[in-house]
PDB file of C-alpha atoms in Angstrom:
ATOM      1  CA  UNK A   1     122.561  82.918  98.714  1.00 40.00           C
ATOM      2  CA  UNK A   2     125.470  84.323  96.965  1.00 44.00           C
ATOM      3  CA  UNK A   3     125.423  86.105  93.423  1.00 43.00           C
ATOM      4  CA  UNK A   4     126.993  83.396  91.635  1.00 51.00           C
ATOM      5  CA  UNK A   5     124.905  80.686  93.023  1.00 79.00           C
ATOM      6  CA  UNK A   6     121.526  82.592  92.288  1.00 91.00           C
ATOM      7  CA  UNK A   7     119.087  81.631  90.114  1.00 97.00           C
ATOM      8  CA  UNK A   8     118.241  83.512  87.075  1.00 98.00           C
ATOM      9  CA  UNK A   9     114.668  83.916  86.053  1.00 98.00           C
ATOM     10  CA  UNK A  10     113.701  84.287  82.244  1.00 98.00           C
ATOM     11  CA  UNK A  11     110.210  86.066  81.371  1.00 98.00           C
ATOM     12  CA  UNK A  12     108.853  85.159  77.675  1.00 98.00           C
ATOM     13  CA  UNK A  13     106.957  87.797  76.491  1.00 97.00           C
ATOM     14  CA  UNK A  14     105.340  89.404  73.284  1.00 96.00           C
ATOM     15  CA  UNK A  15     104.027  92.911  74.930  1.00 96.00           C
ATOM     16  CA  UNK A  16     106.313  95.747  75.690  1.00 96.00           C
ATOM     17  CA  UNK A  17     104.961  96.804  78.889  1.00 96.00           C
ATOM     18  CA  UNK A  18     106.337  93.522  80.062  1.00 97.00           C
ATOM     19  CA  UNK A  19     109.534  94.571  79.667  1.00 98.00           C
ATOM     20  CA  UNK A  20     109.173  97.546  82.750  1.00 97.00           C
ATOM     21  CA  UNK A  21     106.955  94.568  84.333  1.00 97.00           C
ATOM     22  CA  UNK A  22     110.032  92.102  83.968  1.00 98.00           C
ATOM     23  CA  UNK A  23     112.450  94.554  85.489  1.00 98.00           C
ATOM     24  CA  UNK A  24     110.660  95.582  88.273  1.00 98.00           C
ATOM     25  CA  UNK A  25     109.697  92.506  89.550  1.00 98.00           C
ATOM     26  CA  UNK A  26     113.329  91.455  89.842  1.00 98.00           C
ATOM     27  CA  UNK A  27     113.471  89.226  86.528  1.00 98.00           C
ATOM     28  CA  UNK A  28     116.975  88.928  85.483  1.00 98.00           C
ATOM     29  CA  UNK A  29     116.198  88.337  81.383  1.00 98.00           C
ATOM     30  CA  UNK A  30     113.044  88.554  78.819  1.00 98.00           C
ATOM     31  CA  UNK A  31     112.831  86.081  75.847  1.00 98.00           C
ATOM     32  CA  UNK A  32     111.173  88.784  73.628  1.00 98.00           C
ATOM     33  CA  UNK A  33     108.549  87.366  70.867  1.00 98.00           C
ATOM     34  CA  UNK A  34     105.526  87.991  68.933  1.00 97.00           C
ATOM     35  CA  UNK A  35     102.450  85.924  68.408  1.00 94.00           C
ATOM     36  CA  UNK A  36     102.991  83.785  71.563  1.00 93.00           C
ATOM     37  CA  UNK A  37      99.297  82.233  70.828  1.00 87.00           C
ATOM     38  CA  UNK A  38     101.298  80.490  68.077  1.00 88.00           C
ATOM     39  CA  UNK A  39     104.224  79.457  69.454  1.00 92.00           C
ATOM     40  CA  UNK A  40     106.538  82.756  69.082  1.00 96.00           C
ATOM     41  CA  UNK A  41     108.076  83.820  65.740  1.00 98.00           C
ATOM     42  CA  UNK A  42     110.408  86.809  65.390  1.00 98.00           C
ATOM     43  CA  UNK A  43     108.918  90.285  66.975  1.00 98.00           C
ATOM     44  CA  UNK A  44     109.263  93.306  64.573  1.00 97.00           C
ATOM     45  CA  UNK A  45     112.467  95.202  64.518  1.00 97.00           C
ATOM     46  CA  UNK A  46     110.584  98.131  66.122  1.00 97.00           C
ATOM     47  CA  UNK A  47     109.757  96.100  68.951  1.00 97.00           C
ATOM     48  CA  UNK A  48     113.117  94.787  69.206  1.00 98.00           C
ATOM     49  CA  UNK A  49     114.364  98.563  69.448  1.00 97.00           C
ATOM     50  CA  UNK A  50     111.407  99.795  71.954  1.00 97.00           C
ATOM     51  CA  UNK A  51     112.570  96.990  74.168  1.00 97.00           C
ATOM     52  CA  UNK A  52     116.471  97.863  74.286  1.00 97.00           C
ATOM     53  CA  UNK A  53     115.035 101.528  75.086  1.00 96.00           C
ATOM     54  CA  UNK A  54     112.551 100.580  77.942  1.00 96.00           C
ATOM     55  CA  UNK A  55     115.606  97.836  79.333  1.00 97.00           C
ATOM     56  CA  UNK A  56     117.624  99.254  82.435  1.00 95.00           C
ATOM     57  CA  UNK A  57     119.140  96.313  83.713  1.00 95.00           C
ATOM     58  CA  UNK A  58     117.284  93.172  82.696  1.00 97.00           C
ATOM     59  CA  UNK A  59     119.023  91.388  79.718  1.00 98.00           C
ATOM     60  CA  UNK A  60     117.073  90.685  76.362  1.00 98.00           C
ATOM     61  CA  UNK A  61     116.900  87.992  73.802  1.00 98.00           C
ATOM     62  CA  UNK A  62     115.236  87.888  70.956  1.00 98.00           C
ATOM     63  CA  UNK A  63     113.396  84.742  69.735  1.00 98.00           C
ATOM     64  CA  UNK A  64     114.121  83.993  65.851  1.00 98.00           C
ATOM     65  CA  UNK A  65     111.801  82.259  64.540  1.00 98.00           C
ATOM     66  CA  UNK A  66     110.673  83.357  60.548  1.00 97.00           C
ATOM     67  CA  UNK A  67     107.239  81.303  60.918  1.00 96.00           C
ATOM     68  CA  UNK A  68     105.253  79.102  62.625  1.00 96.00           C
ATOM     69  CA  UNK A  69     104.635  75.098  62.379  1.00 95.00           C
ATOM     70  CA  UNK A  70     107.815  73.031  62.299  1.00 97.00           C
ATOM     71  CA  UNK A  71     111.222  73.974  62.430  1.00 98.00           C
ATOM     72  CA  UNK A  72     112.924  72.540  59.289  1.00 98.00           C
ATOM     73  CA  UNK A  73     113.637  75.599  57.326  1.00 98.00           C
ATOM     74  CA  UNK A  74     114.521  76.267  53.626  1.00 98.00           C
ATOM     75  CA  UNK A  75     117.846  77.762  52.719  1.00 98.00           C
ATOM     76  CA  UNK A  76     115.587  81.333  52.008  1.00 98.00           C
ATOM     77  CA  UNK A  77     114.088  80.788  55.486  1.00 98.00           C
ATOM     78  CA  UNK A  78     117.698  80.835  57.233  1.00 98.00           C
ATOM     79  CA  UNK A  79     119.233  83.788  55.619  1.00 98.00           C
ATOM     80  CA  UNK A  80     116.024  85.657  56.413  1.00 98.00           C
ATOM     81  CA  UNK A  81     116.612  84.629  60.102  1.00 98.00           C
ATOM     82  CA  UNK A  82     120.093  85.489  59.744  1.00 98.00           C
ATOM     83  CA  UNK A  83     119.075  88.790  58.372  1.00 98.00           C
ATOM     84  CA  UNK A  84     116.969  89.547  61.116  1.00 98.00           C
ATOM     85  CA  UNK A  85     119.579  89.133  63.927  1.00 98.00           C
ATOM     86  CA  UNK A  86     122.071  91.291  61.715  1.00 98.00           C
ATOM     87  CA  UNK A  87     119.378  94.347  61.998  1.00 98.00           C
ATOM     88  CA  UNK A  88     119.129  93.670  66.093  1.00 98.00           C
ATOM     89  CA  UNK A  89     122.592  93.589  66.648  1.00 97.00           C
ATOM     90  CA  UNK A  90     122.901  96.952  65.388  1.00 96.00           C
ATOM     91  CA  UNK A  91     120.003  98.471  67.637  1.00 97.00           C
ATOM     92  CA  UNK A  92     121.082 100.853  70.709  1.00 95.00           C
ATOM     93  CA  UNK A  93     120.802  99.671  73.967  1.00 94.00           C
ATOM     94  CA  UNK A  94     121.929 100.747  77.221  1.00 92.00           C
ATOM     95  CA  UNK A  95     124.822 100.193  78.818  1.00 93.00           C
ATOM     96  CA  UNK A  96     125.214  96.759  81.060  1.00 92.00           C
ATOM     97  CA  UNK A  97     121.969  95.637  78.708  1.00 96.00           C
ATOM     98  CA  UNK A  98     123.355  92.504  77.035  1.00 96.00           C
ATOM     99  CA  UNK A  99     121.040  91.416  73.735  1.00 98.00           C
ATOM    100  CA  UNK A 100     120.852  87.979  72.983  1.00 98.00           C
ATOM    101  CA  UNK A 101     119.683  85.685  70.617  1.00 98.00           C
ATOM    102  CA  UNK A 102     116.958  82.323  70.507  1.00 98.00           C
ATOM    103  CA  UNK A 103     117.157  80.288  67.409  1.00 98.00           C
ATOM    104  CA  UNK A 104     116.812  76.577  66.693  1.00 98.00           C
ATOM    105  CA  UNK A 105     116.710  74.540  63.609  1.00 98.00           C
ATOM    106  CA  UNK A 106     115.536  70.969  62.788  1.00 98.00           C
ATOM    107  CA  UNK A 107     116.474  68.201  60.197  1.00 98.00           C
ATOM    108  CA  UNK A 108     113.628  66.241  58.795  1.00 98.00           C
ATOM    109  CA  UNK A 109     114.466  63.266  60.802  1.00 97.00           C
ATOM    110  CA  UNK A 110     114.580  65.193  64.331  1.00 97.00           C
ATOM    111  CA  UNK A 111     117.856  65.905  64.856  1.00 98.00           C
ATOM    112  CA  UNK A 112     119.682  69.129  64.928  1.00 98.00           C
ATOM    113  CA  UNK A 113     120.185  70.933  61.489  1.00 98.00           C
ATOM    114  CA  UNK A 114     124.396  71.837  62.225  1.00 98.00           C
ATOM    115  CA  UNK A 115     124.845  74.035  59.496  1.00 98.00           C
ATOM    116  CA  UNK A 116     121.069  75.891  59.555  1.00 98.00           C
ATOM    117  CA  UNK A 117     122.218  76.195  63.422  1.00 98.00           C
ATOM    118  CA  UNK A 118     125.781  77.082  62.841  1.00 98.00           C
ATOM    119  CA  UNK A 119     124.782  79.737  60.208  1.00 98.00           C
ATOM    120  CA  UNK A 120     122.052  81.381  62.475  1.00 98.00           C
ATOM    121  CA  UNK A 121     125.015  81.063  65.400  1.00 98.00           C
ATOM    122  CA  UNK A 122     127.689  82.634  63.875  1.00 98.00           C
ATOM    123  CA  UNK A 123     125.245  85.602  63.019  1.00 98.00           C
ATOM    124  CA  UNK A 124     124.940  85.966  66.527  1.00 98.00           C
ATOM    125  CA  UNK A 125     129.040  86.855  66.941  1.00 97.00           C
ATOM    126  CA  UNK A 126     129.527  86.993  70.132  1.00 96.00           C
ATOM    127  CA  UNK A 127     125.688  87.697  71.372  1.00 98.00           C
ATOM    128  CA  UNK A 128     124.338  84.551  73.716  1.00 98.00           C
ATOM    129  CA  UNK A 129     122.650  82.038  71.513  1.00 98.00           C
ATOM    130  CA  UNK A 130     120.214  79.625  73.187  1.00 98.00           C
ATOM    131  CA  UNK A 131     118.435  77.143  71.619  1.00 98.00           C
ATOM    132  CA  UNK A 132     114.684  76.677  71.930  1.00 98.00           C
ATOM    133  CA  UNK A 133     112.671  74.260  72.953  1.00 97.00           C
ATOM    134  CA  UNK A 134     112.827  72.386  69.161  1.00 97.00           C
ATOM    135  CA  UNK A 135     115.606  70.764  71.626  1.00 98.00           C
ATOM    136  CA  UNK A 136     112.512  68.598  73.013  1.00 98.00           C
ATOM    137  CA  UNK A 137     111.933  67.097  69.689  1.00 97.00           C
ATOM    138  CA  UNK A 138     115.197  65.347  69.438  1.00 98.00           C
ATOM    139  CA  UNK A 139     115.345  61.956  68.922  1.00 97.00           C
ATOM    140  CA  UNK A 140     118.685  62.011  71.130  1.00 97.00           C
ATOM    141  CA  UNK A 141     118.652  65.138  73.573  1.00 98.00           C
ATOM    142  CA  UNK A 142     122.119  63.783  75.060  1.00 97.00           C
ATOM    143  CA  UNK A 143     124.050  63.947  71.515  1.00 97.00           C
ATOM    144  CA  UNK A 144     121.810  67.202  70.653  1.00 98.00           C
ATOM    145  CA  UNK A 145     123.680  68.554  73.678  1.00 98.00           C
ATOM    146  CA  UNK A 146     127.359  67.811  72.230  1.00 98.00           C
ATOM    147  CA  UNK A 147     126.418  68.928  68.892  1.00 98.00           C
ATOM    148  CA  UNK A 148     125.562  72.125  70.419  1.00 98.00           C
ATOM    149  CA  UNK A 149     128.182  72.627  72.741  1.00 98.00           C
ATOM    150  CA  UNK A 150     130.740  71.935  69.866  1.00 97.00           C
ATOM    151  CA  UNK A 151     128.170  74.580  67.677  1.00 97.00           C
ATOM    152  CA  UNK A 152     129.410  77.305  71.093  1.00 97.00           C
ATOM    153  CA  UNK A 153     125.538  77.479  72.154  1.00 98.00           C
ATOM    154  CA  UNK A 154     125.339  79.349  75.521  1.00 98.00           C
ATOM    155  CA  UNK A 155     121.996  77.932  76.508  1.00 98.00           C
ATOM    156  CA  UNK A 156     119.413  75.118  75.973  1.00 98.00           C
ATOM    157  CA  UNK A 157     115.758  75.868  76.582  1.00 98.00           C
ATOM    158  CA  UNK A 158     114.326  72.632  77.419  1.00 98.00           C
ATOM    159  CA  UNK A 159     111.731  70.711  79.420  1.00 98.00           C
ATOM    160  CA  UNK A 160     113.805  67.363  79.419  1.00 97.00           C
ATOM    161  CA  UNK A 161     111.270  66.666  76.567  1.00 97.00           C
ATOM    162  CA  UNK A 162     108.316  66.157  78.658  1.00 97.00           C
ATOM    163  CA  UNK A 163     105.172  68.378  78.002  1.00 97.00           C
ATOM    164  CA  UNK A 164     106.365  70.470  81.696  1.00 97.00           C
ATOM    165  CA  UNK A 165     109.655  70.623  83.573  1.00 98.00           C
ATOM    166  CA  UNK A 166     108.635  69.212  86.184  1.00 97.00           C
ATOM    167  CA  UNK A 167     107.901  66.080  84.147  1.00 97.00           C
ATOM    168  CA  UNK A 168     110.825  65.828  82.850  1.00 98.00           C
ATOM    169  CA  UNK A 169     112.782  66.381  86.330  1.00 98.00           C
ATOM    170  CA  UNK A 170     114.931  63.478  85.773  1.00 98.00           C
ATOM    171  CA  UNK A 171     116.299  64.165  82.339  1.00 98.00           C
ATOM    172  CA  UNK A 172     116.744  67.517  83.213  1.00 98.00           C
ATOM    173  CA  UNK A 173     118.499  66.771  86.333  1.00 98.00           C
ATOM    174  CA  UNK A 174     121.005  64.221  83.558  1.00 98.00           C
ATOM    175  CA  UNK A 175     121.133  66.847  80.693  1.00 98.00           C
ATOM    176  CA  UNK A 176     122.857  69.035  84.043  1.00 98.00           C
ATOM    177  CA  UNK A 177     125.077  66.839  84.710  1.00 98.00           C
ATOM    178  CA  UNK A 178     126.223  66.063  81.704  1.00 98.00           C
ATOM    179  CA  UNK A 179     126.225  70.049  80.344  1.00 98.00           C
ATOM    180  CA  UNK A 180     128.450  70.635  83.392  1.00 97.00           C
ATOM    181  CA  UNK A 181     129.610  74.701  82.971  1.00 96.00           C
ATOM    182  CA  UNK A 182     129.820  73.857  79.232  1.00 98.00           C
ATOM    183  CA  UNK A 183     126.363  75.133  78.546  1.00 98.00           C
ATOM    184  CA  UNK A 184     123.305  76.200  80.487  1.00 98.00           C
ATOM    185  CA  UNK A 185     120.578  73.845  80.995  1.00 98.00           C
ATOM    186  CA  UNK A 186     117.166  76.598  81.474  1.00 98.00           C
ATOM    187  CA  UNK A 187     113.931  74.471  82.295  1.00 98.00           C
ATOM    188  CA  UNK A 188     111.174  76.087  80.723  1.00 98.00           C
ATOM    189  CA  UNK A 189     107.573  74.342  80.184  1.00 97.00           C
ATOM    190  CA  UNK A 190     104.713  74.861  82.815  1.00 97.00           C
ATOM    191  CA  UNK A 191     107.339  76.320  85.371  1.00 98.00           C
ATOM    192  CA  UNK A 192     104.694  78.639  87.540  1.00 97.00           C
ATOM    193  CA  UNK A 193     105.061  80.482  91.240  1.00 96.00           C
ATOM    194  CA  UNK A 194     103.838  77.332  93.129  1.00 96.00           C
ATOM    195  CA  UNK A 195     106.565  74.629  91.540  1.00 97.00           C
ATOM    196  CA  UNK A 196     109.342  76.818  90.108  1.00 97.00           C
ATOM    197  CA  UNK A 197     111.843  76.027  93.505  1.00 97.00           C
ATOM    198  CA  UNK A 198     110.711  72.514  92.911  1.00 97.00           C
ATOM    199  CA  UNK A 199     112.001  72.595  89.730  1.00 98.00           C
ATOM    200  CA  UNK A 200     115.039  74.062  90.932  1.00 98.00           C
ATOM    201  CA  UNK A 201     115.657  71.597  93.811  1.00 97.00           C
ATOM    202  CA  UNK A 202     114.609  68.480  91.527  1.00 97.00           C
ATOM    203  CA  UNK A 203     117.176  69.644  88.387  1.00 97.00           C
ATOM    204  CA  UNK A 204     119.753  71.359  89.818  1.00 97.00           C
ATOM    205  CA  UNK A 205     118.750  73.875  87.435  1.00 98.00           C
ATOM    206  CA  UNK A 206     120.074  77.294  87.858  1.00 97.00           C
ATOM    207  CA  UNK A 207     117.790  79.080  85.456  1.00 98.00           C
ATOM    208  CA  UNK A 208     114.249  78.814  84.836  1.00 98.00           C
ATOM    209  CA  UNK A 209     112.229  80.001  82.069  1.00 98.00           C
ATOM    210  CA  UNK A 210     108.135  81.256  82.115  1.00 98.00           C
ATOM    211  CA  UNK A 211     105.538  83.381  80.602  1.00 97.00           C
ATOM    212  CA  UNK A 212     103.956  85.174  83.643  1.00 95.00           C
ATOM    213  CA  UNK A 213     100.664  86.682  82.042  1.00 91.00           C
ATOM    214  CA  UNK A 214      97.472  87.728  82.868  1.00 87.00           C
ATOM    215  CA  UNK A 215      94.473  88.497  81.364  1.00 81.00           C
ATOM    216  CA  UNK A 216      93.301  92.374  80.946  1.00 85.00           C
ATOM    217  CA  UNK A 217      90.209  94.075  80.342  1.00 82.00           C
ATOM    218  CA  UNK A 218      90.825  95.361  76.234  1.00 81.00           C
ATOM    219  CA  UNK A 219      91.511  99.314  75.931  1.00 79.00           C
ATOM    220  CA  UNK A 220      88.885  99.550  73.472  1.00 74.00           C
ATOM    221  CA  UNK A 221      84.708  99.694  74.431  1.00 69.00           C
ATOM    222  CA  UNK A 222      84.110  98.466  70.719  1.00 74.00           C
ATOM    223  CA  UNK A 223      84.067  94.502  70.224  1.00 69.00           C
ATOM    224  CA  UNK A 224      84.950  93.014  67.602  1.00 74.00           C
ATOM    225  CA  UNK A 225      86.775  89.834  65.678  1.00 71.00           C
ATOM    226  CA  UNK A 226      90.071  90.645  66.670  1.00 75.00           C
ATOM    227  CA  UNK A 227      89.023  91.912  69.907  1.00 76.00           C
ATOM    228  CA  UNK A 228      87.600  89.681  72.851  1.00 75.00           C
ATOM    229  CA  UNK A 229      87.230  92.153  75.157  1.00 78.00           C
ATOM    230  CA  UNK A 230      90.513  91.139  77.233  1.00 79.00           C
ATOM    231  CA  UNK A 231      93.920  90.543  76.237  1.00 82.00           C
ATOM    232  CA  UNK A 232      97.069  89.029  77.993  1.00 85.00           C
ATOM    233  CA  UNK A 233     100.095  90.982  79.286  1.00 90.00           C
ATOM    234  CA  UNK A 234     103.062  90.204  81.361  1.00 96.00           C
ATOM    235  CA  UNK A 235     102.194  89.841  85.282  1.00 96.00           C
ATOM    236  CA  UNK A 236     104.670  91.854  87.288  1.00 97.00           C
ATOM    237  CA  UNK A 237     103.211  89.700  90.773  1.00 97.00           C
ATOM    238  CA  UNK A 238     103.239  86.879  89.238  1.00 98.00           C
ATOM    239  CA  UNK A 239     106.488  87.391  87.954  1.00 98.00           C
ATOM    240  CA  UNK A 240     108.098  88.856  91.296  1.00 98.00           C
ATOM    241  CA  UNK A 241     106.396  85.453  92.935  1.00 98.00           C
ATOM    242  CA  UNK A 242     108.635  83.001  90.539  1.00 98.00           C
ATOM    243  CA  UNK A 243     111.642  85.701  91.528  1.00 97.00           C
ATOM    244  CA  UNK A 244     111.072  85.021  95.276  1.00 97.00           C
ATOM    245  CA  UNK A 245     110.254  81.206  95.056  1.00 96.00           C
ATOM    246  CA  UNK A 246     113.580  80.136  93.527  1.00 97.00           C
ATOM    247  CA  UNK A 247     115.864  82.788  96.211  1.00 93.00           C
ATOM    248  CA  UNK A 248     114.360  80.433  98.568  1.00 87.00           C
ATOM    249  CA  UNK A 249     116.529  77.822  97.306  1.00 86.00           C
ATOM    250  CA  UNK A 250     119.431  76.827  99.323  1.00 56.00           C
ATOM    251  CA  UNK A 251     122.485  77.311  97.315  1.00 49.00           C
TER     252      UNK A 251
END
């Protein structure tokens, strides 16, 4: 399979280990978040900056997301957002390490909030800006798509709006088509090892999107409230199994 016509594999993550875990296992990009038991929201700006120091290679967005629950945010909501990204962009990161950006904003009715989206986009400057998977809870995912192509969105996490990727295989393999090399169509939503190059082959996808975790015994011999005696971190096999499913992929 040639470079160009490889397919890219995205890791969401909250733990910073996972970043090393990512890289070695031949991931090509980390969505980095915290609290991924509720969804994602933004990580902290020191976690932001520990992962541009432990990235090499692999490429890192940042999900920006001020809280969770729905996505219809207050003016005082956005400019937080649009605060945040301002701070990352300014965080070193080596060279060849391109920092990115995952944002999303809803009206009250469902569709896409253009200027909450345009204002967190142009923050971005000329970062990559996808949009999350608040995509899926469009009343009209094929006019979404225009509005953000015209909005100069990179990519569109999505699922095709079913509950997994594969389940939504035929809208996915439409919202392709139709995206053309406009914007990027990355399926995301119970993509695992055992389906992710029948996601591929079924979309025409050429980037897929996962958490890869696994559960770990806690650090600490003391239980309590907050601790359950394991907790989950990024899976470099599982992650390096996804990276070898979808190079099987004919081209």
């Amino acid at each position: 399979m040639s470079p160009s016509s490889r397919v890219l594999v995205e890791i969401c993550l909250d733990d910073l280990s996972g970043v090393g875990a990512a890289e070695r296992a031949g991931a090509d990009r980390i969505e980095l978040c915290a609290a991924l038991s509720e969804g994602g929201i933004t990580p902290s700006i020191g976690t932001v900056a520990g992962a541009l120091q432990a990235a090499r290679r692999i490429d890192v967005n940042v999900l920006v997301r001020q809280r969770p629950g729905d996505f219809v945010y207050t003016a005082e909501e956005v400019e937080a957002m649009v605060a945040d990204i301002r701070a990352m962009r300014s965080l070193p990161r080596a060279d060849g390490v391109a920092l990115g950006f995952v944002i999303g904003a809803l009206a009250p009715d469902g569709t896409v909030d253009l200027p909450a989206t345009a204002r967190l986009a142009q923050a971005c400057g000329e970062a990559p800006v996808t949009f999350h998977k608040a995509f899926d809870q469009v009343p009209d995912r094929i006019a979404a798509l225009e509005q953000l192509v015209s909005l100069g969105v990179t990519r569109i996490l999505t699922s095709g709006g079913a509950p997994s990727a594969l389940d939504g295989a035929a809208e996915l393999g439409e919202l392709v088509r139709r995206a053309g090399d406009r914007v990027t169509i990355l399926a995301g939503g119970g993509v695992r090892p055992a389906n992710a190059a029948e996601v591929v082959r079924r979309t025409g996808v050429r980037e897929v999107h996962l958490r890869a975790m696994e559960a770990v015994p806690s650090a600490s011999s003391t239980a309590s409230v907050y601790d359950t005696g394991t907790r989950e971190v990024t899976s470099e096999a599982v992650v390096a199994a996804v990276v070898a499913s979808v190079s099987e992929v004919a081209a």
